[in-house]
mmCIF file of C-alpha atoms in Angstrom:
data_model
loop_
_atom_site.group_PDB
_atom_site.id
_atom_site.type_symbol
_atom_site.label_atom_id
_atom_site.label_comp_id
_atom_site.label_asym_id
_atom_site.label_seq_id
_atom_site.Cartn_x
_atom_site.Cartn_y
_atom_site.Cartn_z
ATOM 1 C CA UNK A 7 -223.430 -14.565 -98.086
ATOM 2 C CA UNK A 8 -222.136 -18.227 -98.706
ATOM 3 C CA UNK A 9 -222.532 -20.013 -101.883
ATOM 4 C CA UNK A 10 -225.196 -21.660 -100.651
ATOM 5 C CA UNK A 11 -227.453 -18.899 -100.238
ATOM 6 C CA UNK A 12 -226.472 -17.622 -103.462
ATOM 7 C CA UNK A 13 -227.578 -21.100 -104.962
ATOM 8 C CA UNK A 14 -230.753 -20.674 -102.927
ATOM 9 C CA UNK A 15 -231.051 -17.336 -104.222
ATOM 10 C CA UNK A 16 -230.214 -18.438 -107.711
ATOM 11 C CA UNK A 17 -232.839 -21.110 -107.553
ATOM 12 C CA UNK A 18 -235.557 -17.796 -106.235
ATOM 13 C CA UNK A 19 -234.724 -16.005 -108.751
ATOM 14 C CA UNK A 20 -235.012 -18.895 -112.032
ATOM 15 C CA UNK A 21 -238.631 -20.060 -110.453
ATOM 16 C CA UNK A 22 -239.435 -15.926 -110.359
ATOM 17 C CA UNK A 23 -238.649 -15.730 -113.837
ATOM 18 C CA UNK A 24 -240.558 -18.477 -114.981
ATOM 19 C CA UNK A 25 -243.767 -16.856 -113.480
ATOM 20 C CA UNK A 26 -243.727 -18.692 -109.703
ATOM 21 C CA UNK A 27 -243.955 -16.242 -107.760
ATOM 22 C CA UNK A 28 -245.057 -18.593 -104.723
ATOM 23 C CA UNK A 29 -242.895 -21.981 -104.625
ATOM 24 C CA UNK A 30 -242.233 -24.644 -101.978
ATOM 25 C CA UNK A 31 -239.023 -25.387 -100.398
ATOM 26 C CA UNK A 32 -239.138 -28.560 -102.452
ATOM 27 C CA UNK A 33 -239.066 -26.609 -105.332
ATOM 28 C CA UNK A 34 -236.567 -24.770 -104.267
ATOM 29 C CA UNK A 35 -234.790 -27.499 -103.170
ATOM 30 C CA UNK A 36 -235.478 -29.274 -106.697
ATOM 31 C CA UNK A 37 -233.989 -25.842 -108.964
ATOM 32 C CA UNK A 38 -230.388 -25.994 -106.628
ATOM 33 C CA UNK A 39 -229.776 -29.842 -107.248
ATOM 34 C CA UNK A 40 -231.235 -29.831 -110.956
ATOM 35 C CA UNK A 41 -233.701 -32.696 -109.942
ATOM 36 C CA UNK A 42 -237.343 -32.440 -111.015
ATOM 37 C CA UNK A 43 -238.348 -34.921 -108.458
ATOM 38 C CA UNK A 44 -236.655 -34.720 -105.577
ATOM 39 C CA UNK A 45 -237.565 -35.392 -101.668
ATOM 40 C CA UNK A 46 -235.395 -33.256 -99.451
ATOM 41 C CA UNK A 47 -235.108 -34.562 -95.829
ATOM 42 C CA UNK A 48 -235.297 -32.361 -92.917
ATOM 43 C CA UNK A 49 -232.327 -31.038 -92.344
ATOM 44 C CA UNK A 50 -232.443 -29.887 -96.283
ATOM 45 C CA UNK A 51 -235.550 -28.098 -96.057
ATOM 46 C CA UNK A 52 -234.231 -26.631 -92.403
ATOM 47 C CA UNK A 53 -231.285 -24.947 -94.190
ATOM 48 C CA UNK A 54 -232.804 -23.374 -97.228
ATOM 49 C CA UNK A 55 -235.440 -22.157 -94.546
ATOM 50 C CA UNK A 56 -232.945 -20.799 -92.434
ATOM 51 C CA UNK A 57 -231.319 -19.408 -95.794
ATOM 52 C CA UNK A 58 -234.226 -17.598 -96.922
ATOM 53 C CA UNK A 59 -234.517 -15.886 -93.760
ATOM 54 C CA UNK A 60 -230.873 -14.437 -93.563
ATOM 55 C CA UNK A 61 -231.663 -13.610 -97.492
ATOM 56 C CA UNK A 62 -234.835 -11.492 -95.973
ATOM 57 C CA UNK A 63 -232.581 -10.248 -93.469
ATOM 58 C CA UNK A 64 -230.123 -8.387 -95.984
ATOM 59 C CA UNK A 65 -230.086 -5.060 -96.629
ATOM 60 C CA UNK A 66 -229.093 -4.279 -100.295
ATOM 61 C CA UNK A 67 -227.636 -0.446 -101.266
ATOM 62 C CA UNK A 68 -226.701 -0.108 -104.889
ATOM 63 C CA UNK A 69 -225.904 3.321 -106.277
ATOM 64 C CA UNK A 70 -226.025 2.781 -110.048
ATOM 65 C CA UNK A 71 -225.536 6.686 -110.766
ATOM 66 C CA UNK A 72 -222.695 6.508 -112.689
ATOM 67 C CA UNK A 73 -223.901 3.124 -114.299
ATOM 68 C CA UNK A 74 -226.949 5.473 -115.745
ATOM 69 C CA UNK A 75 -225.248 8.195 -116.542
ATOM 70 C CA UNK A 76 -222.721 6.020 -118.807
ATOM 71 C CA UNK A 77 -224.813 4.409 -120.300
ATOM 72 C CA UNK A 78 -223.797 0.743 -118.860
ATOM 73 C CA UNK A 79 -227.609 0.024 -117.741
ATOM 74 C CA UNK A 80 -228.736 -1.853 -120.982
ATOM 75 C CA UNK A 81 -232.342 -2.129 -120.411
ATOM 76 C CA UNK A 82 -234.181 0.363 -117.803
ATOM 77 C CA UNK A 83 -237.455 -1.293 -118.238
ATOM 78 C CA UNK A 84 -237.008 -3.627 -114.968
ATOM 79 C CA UNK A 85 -236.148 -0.557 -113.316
ATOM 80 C CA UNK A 86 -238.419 0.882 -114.123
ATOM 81 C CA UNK A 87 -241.252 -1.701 -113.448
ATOM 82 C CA UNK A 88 -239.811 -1.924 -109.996
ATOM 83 C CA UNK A 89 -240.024 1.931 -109.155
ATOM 84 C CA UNK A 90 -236.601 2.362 -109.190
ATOM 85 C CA UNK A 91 -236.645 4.886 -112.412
ATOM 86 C CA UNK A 92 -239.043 6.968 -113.872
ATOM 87 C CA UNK A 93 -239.736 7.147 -117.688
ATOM 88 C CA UNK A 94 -238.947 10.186 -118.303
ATOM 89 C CA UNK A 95 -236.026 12.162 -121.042
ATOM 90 C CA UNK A 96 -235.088 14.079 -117.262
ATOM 91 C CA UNK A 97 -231.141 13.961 -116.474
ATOM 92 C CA UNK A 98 -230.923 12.026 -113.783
ATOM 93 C CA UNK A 99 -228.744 13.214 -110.791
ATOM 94 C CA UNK A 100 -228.536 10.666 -108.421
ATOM 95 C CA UNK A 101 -229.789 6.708 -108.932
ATOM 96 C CA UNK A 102 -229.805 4.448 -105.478
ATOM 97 C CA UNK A 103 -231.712 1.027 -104.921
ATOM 98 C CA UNK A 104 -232.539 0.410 -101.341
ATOM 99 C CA UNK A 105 -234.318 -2.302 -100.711
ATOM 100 C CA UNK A 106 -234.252 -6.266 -98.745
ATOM 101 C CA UNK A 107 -231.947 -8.928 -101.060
ATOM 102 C CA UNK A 108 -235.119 -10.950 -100.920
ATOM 103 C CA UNK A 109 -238.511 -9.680 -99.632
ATOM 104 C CA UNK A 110 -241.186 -12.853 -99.431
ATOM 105 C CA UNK A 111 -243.643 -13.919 -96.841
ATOM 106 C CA UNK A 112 -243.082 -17.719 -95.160
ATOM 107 C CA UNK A 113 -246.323 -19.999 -95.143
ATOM 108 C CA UNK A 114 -246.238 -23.482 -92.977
ATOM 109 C CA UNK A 115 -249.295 -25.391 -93.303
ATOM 110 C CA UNK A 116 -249.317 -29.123 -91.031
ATOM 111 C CA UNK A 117 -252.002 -31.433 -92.055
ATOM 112 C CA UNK A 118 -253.896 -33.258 -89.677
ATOM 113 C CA UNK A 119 -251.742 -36.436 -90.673
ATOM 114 C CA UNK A 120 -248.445 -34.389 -89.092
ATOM 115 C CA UNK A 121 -246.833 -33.676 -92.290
ATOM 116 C CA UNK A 122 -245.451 -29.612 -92.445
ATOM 117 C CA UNK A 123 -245.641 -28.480 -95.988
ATOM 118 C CA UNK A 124 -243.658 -24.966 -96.330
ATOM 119 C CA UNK A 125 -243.483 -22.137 -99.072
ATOM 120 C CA UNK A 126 -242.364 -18.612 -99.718
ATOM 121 C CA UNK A 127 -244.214 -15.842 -101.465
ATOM 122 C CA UNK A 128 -242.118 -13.324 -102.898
ATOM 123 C CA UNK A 129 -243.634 -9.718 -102.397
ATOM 124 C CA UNK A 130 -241.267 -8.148 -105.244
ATOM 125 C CA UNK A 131 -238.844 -9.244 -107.728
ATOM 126 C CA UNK A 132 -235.644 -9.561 -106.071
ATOM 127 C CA UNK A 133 -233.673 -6.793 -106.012
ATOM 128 C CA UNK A 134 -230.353 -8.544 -107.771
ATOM 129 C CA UNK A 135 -232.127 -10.165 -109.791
ATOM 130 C CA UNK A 136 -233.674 -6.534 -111.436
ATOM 131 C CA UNK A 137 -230.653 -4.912 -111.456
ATOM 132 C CA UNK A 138 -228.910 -8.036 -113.675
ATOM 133 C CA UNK A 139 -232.217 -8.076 -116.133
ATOM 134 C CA UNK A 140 -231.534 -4.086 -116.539
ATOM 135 C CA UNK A 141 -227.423 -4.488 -116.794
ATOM 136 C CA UNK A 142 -228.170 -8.038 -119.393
ATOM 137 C CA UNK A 143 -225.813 -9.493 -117.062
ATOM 138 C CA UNK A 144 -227.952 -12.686 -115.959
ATOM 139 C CA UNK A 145 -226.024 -16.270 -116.782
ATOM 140 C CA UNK A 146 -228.040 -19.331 -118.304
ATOM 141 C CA UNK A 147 -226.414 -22.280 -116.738
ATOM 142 C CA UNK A 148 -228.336 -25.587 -118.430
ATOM 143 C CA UNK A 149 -230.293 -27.888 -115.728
ATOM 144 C CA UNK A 150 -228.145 -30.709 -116.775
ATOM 145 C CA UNK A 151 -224.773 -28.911 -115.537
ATOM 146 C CA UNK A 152 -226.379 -28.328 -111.839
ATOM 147 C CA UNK A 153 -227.495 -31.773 -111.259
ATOM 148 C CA UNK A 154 -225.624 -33.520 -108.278
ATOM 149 C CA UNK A 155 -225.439 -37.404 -108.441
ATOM 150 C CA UNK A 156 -225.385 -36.964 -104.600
ATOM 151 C CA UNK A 157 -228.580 -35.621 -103.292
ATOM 152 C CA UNK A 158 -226.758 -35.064 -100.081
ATOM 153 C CA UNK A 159 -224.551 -32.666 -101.489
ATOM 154 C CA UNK A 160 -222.900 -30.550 -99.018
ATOM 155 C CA UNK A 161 -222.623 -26.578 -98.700
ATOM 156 C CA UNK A 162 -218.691 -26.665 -99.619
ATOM 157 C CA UNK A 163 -219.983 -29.219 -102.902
ATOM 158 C CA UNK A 164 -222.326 -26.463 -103.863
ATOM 159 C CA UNK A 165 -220.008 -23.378 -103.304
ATOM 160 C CA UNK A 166 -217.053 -25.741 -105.363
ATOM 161 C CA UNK A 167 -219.816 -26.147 -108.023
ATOM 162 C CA UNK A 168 -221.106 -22.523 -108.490
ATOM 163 C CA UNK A 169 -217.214 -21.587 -108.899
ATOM 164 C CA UNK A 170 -216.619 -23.980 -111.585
ATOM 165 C CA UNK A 171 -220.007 -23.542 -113.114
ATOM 166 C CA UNK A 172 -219.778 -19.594 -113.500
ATOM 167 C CA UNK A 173 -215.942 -19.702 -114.759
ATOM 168 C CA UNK A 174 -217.230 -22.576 -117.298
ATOM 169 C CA UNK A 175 -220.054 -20.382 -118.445
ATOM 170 C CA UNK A 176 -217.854 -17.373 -118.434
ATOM 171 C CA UNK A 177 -215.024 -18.914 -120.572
ATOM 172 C CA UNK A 178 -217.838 -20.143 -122.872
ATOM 173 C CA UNK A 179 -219.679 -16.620 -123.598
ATOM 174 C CA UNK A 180 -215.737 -15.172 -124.173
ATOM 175 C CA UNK A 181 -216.049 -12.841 -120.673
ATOM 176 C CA UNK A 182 -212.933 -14.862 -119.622
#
């Protein structure tokens, strides 16, 4: 995946865990600029479209096994909200998550007026995104460090961004 899906799924993932579990591409669009009013044109809404469908597309395997067994999954309630574990004192063998990176439903609704309004319902957490929550690996990045001057910004601004962004936050939190 490109950075810019991984800022589209970034952008999923913060509106999932502040309880929207059905947004519109604008808001979408709004989370990976850091604009709370924002109107993306055409072609914007066209890409994170065509992003969320090669995110649905993605098949994720994760064996976490030996992450269990060492202890290095810090919290196994989202795992086990998500059927992934059981909660039970068992010794646990084998661990794998199988599952689509992102697994939503795509709504289009045009008004009579010839306007197109999109959105996405996600079906289940995504799958990343629970198995960060159970590691406590998940990065707060501050709205103010994501917002682009340029609402045009392109895919290689975005992917230059993210890189800076996570070795900033890295460096600050002392896991650099």
């Amino acid at each position: 995946i490109t950075a810019y899906d991984l800022r589209v799924y970034n952008a999923v993932c913060t509106l999932y865990l502040n309880g929207k579990a059905t947004v519109s591409l604008n808001e979408i669009y709004s989370v990976m600029t850091g604009y709370k009013k924002n109107n993306p044109n055409k072609n914007q809404i066209a890409a994170i479209e065509r992003c969320l469908k090669k995110l649905s597309s993605i098949n994720v395997f994760i064996d976490i096994t030996d992450e269990i067994n060492s202890n290095l999954i810090q919290d196994k309630q989202p795992l086990i909200d998500a059927g992934i574990l059981k909660n039970n004192k068992d010794k646990i063998k084998k661990v794998t998550i199988e599952q689509k990176m992102l697994s939503c439903a795509i709504g289009t609704i045009e008004s009579e007026n010839g306007k197109i309004f999109k959105s996405i319902k996600l079906l289940v957490e995504p799958t990343l995104l629970t198995y960060n929550r159970a590691k406590k690996t998940l990065i707060t990045i501050p709205m103010e460090y994501i917002g682009l001057t340029n609402s045009n910004a392109s895919e290689r601004i975005i992917a230059f961004q993210d890189y800076l962004l996570v070795r900033i936050m890295g460096f600050k939190n002392g896991k650099m």
